[in-house]
CSV table of C-alpha atoms in Angstrom, one decimal:
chain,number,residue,atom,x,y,z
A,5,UNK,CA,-29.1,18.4,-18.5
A,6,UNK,CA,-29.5,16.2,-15.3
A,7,UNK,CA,-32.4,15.9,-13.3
A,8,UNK,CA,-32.4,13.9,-10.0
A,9,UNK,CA,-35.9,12.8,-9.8
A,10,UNK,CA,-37.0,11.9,-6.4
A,11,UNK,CA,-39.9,10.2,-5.7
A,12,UNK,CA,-42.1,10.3,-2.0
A,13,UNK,CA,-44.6,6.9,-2.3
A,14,UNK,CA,-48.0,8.5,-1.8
A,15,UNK,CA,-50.0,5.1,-0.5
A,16,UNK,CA,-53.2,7.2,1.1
A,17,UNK,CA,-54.9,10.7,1.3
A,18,UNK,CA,-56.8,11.6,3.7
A,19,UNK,CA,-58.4,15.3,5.0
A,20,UNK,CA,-56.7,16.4,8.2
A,21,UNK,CA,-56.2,19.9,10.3
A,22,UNK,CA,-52.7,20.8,8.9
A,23,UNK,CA,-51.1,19.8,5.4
A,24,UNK,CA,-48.4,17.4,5.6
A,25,UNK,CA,-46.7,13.7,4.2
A,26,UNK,CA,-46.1,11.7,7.0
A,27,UNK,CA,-45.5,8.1,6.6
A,28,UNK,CA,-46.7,7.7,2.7
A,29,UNK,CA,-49.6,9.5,3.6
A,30,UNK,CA,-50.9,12.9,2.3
A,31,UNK,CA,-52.4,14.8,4.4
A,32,UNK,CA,-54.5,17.4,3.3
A,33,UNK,CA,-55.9,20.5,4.9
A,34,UNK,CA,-59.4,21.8,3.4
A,35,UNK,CA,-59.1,25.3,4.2
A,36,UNK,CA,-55.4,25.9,3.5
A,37,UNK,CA,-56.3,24.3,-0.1
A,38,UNK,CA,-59.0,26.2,-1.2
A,39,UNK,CA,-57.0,29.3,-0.3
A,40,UNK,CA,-54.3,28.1,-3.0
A,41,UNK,CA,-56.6,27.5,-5.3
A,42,UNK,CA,-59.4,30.5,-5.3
A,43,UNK,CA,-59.8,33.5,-7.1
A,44,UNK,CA,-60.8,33.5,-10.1
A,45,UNK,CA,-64.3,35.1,-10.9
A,46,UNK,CA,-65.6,32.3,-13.5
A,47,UNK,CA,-65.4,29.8,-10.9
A,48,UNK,CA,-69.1,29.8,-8.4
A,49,UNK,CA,-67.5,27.0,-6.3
A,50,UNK,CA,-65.1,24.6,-5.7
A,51,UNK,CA,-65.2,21.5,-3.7
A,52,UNK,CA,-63.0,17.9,-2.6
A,53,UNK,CA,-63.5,14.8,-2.7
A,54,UNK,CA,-61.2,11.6,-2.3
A,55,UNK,CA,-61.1,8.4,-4.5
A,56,UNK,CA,-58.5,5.1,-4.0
A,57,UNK,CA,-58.1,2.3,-6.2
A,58,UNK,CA,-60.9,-0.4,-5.5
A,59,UNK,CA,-63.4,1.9,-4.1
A,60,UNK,CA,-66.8,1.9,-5.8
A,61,UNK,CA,-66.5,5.7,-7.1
A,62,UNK,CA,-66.8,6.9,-10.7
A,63,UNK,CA,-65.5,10.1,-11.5
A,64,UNK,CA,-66.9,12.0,-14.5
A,65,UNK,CA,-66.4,14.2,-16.4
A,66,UNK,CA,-62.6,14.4,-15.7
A,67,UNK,CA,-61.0,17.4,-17.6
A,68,UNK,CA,-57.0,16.9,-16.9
A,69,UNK,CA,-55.3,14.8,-14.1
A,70,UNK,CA,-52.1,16.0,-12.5
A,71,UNK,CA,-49.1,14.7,-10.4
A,72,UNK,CA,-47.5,17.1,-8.0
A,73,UNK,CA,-43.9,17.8,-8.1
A,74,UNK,CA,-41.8,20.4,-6.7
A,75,UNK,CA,-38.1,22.3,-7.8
A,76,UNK,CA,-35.9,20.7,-4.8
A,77,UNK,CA,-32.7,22.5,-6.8
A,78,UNK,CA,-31.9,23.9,-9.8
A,79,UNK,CA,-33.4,27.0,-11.6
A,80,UNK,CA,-36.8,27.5,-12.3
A,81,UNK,CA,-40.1,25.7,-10.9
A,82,UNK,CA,-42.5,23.2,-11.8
A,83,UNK,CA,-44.9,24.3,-14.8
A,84,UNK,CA,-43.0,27.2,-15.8
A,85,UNK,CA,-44.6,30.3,-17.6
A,86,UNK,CA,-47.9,28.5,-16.6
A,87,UNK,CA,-48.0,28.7,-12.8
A,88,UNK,CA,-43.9,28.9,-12.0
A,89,UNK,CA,-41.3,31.8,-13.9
A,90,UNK,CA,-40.8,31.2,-17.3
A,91,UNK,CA,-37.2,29.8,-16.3
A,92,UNK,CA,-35.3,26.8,-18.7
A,93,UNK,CA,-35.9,24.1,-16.0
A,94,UNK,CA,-35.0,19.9,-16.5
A,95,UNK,CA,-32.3,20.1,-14.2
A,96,UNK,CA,-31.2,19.9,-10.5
A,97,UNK,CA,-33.1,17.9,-8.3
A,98,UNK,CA,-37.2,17.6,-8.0
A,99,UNK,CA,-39.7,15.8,-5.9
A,100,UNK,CA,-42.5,14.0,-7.3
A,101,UNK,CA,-45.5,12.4,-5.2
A,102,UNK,CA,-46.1,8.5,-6.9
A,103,UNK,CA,-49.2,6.5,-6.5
A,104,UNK,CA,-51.5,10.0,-6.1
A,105,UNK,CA,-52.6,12.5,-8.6
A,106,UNK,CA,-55.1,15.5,-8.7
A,107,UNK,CA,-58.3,14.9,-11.2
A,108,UNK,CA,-60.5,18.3,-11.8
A,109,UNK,CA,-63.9,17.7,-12.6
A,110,UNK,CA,-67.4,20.0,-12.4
A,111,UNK,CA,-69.8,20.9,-15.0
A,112,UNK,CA,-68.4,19.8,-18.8
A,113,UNK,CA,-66.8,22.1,-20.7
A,114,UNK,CA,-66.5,20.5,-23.9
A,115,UNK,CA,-67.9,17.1,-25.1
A,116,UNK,CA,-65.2,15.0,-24.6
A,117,UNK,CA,-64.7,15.0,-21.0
A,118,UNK,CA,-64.0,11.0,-19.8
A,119,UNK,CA,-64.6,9.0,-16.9
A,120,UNK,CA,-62.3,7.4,-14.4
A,121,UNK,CA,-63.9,4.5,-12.6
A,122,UNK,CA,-62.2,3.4,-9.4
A,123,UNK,CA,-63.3,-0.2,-10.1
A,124,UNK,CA,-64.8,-2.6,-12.1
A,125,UNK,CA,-64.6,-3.3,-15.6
A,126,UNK,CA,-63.5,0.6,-16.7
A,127,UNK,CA,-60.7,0.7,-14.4
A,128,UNK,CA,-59.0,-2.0,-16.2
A,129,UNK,CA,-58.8,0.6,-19.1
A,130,UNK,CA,-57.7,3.6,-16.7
A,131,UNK,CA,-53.8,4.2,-15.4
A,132,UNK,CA,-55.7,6.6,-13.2
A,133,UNK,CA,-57.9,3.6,-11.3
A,134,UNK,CA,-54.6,2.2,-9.8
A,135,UNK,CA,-53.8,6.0,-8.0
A,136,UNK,CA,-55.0,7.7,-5.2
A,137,UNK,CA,-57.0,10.8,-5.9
A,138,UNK,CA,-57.6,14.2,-4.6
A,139,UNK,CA,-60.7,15.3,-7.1
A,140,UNK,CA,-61.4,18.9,-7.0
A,141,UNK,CA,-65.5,19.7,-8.2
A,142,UNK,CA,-65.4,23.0,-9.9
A,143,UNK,CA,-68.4,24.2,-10.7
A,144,UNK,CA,-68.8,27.4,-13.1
A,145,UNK,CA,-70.6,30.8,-13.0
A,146,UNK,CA,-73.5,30.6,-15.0
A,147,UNK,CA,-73.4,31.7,-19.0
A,148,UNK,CA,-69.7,31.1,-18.8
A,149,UNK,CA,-67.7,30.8,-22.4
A,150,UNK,CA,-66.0,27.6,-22.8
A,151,UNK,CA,-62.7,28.8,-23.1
A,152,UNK,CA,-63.1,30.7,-20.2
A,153,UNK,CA,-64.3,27.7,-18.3
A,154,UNK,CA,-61.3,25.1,-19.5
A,155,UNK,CA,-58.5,28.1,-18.4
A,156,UNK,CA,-60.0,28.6,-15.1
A,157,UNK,CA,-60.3,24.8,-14.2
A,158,UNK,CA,-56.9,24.1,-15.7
A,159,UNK,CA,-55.5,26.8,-13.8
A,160,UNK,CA,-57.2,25.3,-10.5
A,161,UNK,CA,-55.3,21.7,-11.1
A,162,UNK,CA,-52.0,23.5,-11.3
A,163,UNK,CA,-52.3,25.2,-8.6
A,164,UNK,CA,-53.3,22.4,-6.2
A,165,UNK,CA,-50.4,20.3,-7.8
A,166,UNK,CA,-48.2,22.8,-7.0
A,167,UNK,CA,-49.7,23.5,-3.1
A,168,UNK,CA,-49.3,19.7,-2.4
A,169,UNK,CA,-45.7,19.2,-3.9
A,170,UNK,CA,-44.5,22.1,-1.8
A,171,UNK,CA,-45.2,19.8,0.9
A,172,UNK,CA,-42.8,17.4,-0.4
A,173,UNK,CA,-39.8,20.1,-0.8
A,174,UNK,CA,-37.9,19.4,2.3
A,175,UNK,CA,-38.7,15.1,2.3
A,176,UNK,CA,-36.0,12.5,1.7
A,177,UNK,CA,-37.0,10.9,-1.4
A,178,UNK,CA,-38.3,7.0,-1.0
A,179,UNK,CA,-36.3,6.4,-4.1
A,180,UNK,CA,-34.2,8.6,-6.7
A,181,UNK,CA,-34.3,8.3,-10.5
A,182,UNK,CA,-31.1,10.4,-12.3
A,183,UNK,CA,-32.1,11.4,-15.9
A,184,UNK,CA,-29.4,13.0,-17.9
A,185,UNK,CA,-29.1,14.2,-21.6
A,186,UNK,CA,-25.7,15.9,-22.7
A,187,UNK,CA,-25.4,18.4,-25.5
A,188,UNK,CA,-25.7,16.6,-29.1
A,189,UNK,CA,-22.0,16.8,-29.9
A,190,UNK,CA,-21.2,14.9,-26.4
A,191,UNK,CA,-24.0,12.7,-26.5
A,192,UNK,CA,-23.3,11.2,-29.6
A,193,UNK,CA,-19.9,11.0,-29.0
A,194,UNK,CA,-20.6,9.0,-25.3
A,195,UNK,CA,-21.7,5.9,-27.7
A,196,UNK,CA,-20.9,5.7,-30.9
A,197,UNK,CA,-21.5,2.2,-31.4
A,198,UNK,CA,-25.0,2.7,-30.7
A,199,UNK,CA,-28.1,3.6,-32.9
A,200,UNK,CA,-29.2,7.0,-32.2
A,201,UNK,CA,-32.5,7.7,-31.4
A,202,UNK,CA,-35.0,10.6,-31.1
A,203,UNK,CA,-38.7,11.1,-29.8
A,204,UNK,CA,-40.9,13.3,-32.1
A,205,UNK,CA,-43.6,14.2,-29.6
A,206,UNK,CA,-47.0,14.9,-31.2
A,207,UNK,CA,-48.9,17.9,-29.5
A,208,UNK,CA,-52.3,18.3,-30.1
A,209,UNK,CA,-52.8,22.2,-31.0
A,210,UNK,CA,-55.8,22.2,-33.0
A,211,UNK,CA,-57.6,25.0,-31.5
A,212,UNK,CA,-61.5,25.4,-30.4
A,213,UNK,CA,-60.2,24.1,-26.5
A,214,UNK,CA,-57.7,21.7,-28.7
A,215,UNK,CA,-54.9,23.2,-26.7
A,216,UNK,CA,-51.4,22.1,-25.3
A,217,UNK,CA,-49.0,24.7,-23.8
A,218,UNK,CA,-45.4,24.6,-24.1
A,219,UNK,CA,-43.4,26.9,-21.5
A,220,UNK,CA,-46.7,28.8,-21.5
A,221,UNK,CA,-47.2,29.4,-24.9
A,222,UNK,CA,-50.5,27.9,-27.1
A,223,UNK,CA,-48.4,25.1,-28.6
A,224,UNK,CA,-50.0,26.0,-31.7
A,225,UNK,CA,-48.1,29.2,-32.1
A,226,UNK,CA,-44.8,27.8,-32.4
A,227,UNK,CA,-42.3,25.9,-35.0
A,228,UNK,CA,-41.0,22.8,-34.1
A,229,UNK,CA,-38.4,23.0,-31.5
A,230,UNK,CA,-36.0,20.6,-29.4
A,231,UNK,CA,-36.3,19.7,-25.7
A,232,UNK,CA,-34.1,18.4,-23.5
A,233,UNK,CA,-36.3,15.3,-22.0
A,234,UNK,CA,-35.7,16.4,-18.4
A,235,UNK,CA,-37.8,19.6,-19.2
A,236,UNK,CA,-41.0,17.9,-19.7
A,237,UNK,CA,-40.5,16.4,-16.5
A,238,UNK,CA,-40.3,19.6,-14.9
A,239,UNK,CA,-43.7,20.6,-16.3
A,240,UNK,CA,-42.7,22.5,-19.4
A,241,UNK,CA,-45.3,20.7,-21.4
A,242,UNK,CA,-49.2,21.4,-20.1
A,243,UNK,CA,-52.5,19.7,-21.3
A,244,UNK,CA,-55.3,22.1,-22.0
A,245,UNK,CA,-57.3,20.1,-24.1
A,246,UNK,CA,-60.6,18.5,-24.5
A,247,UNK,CA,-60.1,15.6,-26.8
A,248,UNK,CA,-61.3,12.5,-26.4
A,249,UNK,CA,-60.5,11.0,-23.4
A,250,UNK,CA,-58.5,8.1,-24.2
A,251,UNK,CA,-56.3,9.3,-26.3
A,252,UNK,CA,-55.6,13.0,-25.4
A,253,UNK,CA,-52.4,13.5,-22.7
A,254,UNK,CA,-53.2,14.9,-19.6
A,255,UNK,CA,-50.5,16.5,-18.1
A,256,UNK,CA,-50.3,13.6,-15.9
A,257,UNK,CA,-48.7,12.3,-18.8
A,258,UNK,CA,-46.5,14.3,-20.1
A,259,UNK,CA,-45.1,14.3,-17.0
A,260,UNK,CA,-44.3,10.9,-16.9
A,261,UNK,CA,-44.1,10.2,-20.5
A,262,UNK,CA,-43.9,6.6,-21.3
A,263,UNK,CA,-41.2,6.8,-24.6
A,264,UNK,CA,-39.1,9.4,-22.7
A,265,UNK,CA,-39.0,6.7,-19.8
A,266,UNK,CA,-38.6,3.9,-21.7
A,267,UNK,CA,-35.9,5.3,-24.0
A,268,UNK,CA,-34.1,6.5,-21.0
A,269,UNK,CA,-34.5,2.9,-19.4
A,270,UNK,CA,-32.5,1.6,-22.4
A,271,UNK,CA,-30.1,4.7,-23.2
A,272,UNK,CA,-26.4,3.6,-23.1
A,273,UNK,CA,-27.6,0.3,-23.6
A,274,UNK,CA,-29.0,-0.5,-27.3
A,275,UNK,CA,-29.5,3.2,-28.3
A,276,UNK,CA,-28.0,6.3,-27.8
A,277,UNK,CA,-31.3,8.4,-26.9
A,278,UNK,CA,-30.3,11.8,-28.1
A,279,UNK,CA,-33.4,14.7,-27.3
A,280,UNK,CA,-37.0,15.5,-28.1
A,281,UNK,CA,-38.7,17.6,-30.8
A,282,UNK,CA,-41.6,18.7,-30.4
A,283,UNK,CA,-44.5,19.8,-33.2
A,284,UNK,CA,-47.8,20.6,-33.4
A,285,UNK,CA,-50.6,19.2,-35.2
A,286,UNK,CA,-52.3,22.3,-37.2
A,287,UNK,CA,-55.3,22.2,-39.3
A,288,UNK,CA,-54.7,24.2,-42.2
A,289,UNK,CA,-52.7,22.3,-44.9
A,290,UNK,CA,-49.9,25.0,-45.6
A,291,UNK,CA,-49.1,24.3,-41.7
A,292,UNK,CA,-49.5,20.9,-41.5
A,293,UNK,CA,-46.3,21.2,-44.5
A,294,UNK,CA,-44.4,23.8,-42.4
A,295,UNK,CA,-44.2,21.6,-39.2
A,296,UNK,CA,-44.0,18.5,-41.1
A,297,UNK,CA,-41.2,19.7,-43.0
A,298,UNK,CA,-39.1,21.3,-40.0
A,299,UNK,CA,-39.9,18.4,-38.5
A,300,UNK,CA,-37.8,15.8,-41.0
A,301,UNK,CA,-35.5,18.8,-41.1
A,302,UNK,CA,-34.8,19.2,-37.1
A,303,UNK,CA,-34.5,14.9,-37.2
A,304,UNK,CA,-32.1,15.4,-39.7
A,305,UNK,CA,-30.0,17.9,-38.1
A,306,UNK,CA,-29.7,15.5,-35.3
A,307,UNK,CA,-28.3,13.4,-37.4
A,308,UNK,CA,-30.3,10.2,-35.7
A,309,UNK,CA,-30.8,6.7,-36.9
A,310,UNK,CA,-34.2,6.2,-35.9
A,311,UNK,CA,-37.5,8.4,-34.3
A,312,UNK,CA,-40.1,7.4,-32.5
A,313,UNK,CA,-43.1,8.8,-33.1
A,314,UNK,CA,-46.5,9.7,-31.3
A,315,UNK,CA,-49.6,11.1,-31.6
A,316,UNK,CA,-52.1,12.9,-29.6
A,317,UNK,CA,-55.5,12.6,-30.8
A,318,UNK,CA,-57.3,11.3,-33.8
A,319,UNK,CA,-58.6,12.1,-37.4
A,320,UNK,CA,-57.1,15.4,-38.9
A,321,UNK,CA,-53.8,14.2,-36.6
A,322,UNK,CA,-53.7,11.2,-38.3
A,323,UNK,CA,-52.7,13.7,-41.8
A,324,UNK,CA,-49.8,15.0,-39.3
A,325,UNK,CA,-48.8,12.2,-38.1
A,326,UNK,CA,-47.9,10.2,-41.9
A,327,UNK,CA,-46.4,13.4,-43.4
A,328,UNK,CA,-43.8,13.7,-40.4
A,329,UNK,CA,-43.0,9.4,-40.5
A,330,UNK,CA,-43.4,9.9,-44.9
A,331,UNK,CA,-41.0,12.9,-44.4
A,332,UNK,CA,-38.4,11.0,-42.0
A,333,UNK,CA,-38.2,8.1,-43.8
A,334,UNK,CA,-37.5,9.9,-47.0
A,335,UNK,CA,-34.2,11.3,-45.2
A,336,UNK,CA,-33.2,7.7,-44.6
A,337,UNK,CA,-34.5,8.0,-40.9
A,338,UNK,CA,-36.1,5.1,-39.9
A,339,UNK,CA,-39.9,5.7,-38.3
A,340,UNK,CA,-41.7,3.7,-35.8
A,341,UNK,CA,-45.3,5.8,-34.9
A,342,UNK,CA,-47.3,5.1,-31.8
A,343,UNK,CA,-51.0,6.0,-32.2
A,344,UNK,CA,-54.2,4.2,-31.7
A,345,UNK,CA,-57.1,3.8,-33.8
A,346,UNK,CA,-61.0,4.4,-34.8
A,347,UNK,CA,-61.6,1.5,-36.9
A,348,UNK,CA,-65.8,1.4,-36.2
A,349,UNK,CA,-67.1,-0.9,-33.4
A,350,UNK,CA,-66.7,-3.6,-35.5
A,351,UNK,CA,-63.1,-3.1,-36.5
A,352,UNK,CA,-63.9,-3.0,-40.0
A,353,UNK,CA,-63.4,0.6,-40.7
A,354,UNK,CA,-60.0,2.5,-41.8
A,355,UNK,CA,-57.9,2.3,-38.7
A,356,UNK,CA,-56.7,5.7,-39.2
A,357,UNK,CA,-57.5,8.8,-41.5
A,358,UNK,CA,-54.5,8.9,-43.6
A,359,UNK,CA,-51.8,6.1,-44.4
A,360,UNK,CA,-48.7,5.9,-46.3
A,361,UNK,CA,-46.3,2.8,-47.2
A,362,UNK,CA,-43.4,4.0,-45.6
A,363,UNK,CA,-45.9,4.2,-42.4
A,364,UNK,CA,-44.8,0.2,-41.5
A,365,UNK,CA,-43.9,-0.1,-38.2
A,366,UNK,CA,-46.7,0.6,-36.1
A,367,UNK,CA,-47.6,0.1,-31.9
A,368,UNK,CA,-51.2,0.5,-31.7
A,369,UNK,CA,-52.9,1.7,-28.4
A,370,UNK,CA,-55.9,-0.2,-29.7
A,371,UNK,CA,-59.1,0.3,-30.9
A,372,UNK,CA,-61.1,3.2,-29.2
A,373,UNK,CA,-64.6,2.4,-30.6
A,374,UNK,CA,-64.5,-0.7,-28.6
A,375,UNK,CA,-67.8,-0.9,-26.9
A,376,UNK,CA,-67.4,-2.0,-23.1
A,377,UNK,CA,-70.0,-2.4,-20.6
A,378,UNK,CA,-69.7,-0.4,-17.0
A,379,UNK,CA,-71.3,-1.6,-13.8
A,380,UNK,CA,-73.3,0.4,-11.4
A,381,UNK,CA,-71.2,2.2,-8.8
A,382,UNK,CA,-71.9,3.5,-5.3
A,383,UNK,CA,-70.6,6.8,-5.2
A,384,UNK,CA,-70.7,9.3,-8.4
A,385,UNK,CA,-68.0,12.9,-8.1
A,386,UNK,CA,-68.9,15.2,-10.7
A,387,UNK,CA,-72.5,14.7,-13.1
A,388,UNK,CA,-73.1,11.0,-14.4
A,389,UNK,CA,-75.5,12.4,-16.6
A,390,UNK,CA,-72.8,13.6,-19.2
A,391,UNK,CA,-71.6,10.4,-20.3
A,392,UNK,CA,-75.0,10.1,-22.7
A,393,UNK,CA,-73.0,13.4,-24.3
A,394,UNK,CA,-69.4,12.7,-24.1
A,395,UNK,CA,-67.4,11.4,-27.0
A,396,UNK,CA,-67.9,7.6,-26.7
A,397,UNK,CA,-71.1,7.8,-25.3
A,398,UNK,CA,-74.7,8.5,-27.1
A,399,UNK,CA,-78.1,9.3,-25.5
A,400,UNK,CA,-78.8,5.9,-24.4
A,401,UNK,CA,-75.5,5.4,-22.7
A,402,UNK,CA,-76.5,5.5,-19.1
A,403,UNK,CA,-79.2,2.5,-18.4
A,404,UNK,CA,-82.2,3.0,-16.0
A,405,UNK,CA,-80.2,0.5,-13.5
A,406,UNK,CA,-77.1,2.5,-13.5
A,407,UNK,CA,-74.9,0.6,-15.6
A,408,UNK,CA,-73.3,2.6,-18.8
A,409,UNK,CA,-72.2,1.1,-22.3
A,410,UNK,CA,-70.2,3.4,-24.2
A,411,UNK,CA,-67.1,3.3,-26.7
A,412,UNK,CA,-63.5,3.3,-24.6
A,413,UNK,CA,-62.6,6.8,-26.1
A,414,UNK,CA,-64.9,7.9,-22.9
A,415,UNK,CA,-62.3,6.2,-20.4
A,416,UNK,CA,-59.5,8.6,-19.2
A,417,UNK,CA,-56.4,7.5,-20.3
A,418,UNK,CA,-57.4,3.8,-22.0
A,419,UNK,CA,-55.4,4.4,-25.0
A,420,UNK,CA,-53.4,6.6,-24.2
A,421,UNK,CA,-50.5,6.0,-26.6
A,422,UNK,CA,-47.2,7.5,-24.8
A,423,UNK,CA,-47.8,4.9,-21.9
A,424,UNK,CA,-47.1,2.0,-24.3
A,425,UNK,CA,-43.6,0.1,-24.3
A,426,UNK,CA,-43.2,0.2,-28.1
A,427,UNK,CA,-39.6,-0.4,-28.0
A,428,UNK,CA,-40.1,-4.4,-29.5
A,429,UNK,CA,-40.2,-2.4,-32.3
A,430,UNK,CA,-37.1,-2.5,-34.4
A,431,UNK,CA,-36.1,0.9,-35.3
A,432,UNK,CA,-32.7,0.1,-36.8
């Protein structure tokens, strides 16, 4: 597949009568909005706010952040079987708005909801302080189920993503990125002299609003699979989950996944990057053996030299995460995983829940207990009074003067381990 990826600078948002990009700035009609995004009966009301990089704003609790893009050519549309037709997409031509991103936030739904600071010391741990952000409050009938709540406010982030790259379809791109992945049998035969390299792609599917939608589908419900690359671009990988916020992916991230980037960067250069598969991280033992072993077995087939592998989440992942590198390497496939850890506040403790010795090329994202200390800011969107329950956080989290100390898993985004350049890593 080829996807042109074009990309229209976003450098300011601001509220305006009619919807529009004009001159790197988004324009952004109320009215019109709320329109796209309204109708479902388990949201009570829904509200915008705007937050740029340097501004004294906190945003909490943030349940996913999005980028909009828009199908220029090619079949399908973005987020396909989700908001779009459940069309192949990962080719043609698509637009993407850089520098801005939509952040839904309202009433918690879970427990592990994070925080996005626009400034200060927590937006040094944030990808999300450096973009400009249209944040959409959603706040929830009363007595609402959880699950309930998480679909209708994920539901509300696609759909604004998708009302504001429409208004990108007919732009000239500031800059265009071509991405292109051949069929195997071509692809490995365009360099041979050239290690071959795959991405296994972690998806955290555990259940209980541990979710991550593939094409639609709960990402827990299927076998491991291959992707072409371009297709997560094109939205066919969704977050729905709750996990801690450091280390879960939006879909802000799967969107612009860091290995898929990074390997493309280098592709045709020192490695031959040949495809994706994906698996899920299950909690039952029999499936953690199932994926794990069609996992070495799809690798295999591929007939690669080296995977790199990531991780979503923490804990019970960690089990999924050494049987897939303990089941490459056995196949002569070398492994390097990408992950970060929970090694106690001290960072004494086990780094992660489950190790093996073939497990010995490692990127860490870091240590997520690491306590840090946030200042005071000016302007709160959402309810500040969650981070004394988030993950991260504890009841004495938020001081009387405003300030918060809490572990970096609350942070959006601060370890988030398929943003890393792990590639200084050998793999061959």
């Amino acid at each position: 597949m080829r996807l042109e990826l074009g990309k229209i600078f976003i450098k300011d948002i601001q509220f305006a009568d009619s919807s529009k990009i004009e001159d790197g700035v988004l324009y952004v009609n109320k009215e019109e909005l709320l329109d796209a995004v309204s109708g479902d009966e388990h949201i009570k009301s829904i509200e915008f706010d705007i937050a740029r990089p340097g501004e004294s704003v906190r945003i909490t609790p943030v349940k996913d952040v999005v980028e909009p893009r828009v199908k220029v050519e090619g079949p399908g549309e973005i987020f396909p079987g989700v908001i779009g037709k459940v069309d192949t997409v990962g080719e043609g031509k698509t637009n993407a708005l850089k520098g801005m991103a939509v952040v839904t936030t309202g009433k918690i739904v879970g427990f592990q909801e994070g925080i996005i600071d626009m400034t200060g010391e927590g937006a040094k741990y944030t990808p999300f302080s450096k973009t400009n952000n249209l944040v959409i409050i959603c706040e929830p009938v009363d007595d609402l189920k959880q699950h309930d709540h998480e679909r209708a406010v994920r539901l509300v982030g696609f759909k604004a993503a998708t009302y504001l790259g429409e208004l990108a379809k007919e732009l000239t791109p500031d800059e265009t990125t071509v991405y292109e992945t051949k069929p195997l049998l071509e692809q490995i035969h365009e360099y041979p002299d050239l290690p071959k390299v795959a991405y296994v792609y972690m998806l955290q599917t555990q259940g209980l609003l541990h979710d991550t939608y593939v094409y639609g589908v709960d990402g827990k419900q299927i076998v491991p699979t291959f992707l072409y690359p371009t297709e997560i671009m094109d939205g066919a990988i969704v977050s729905g989950n709750c996990v801690s916020a450091c280390d879960k992916n939006p879909t802000y991230v799967h969107l612009n996944n860091g290995v898929i980037e990074d390997l493309y960067a280098r592709h045709g250069k020192d490695y031959n990057f040949v495809g994706v598969v994906i698996t899920n991280e299950n909690v039952y033992l029999m499936d953690k053996e199932r994926s794990s072993n069609w996992t070495a077995k799809l690798v295999r087939y591929l007939g690669v030299d080296a995977v790199i592998v990531s991780q979503e989440g923490f804990g019970n992942p960690d089990t999924d995460l050494i049987m897939n590198t303990k089941k490459i390497e056995g196949k002569g496939i070398k492994t390097v995983i990408v992950t970060d850890e929970y090694a106690g506040r001290d960072g004494a403790s086990q780094s992660l829940a489950d190790a093996d010795p073939t497990a010995n090329a490692v990127v860490t994202g870091g240590n997520a207990n690491q306590v840090i200390q946030l200042p005071k800011l000016d302007k709160i969107i959402g309810h500040i009074e969650v981070v004394n329950t988030i993950a991260g956080g504890n009841e004495d989290s938020l001081k009387d003067d405003g300030t918060i100390e809490v572990e970096i898993q609350a942070i959006t985004g601060a370890t988030n381990e398929t943003g890393f350049n792990y590639l200084s890593a050998k793999t061959y």
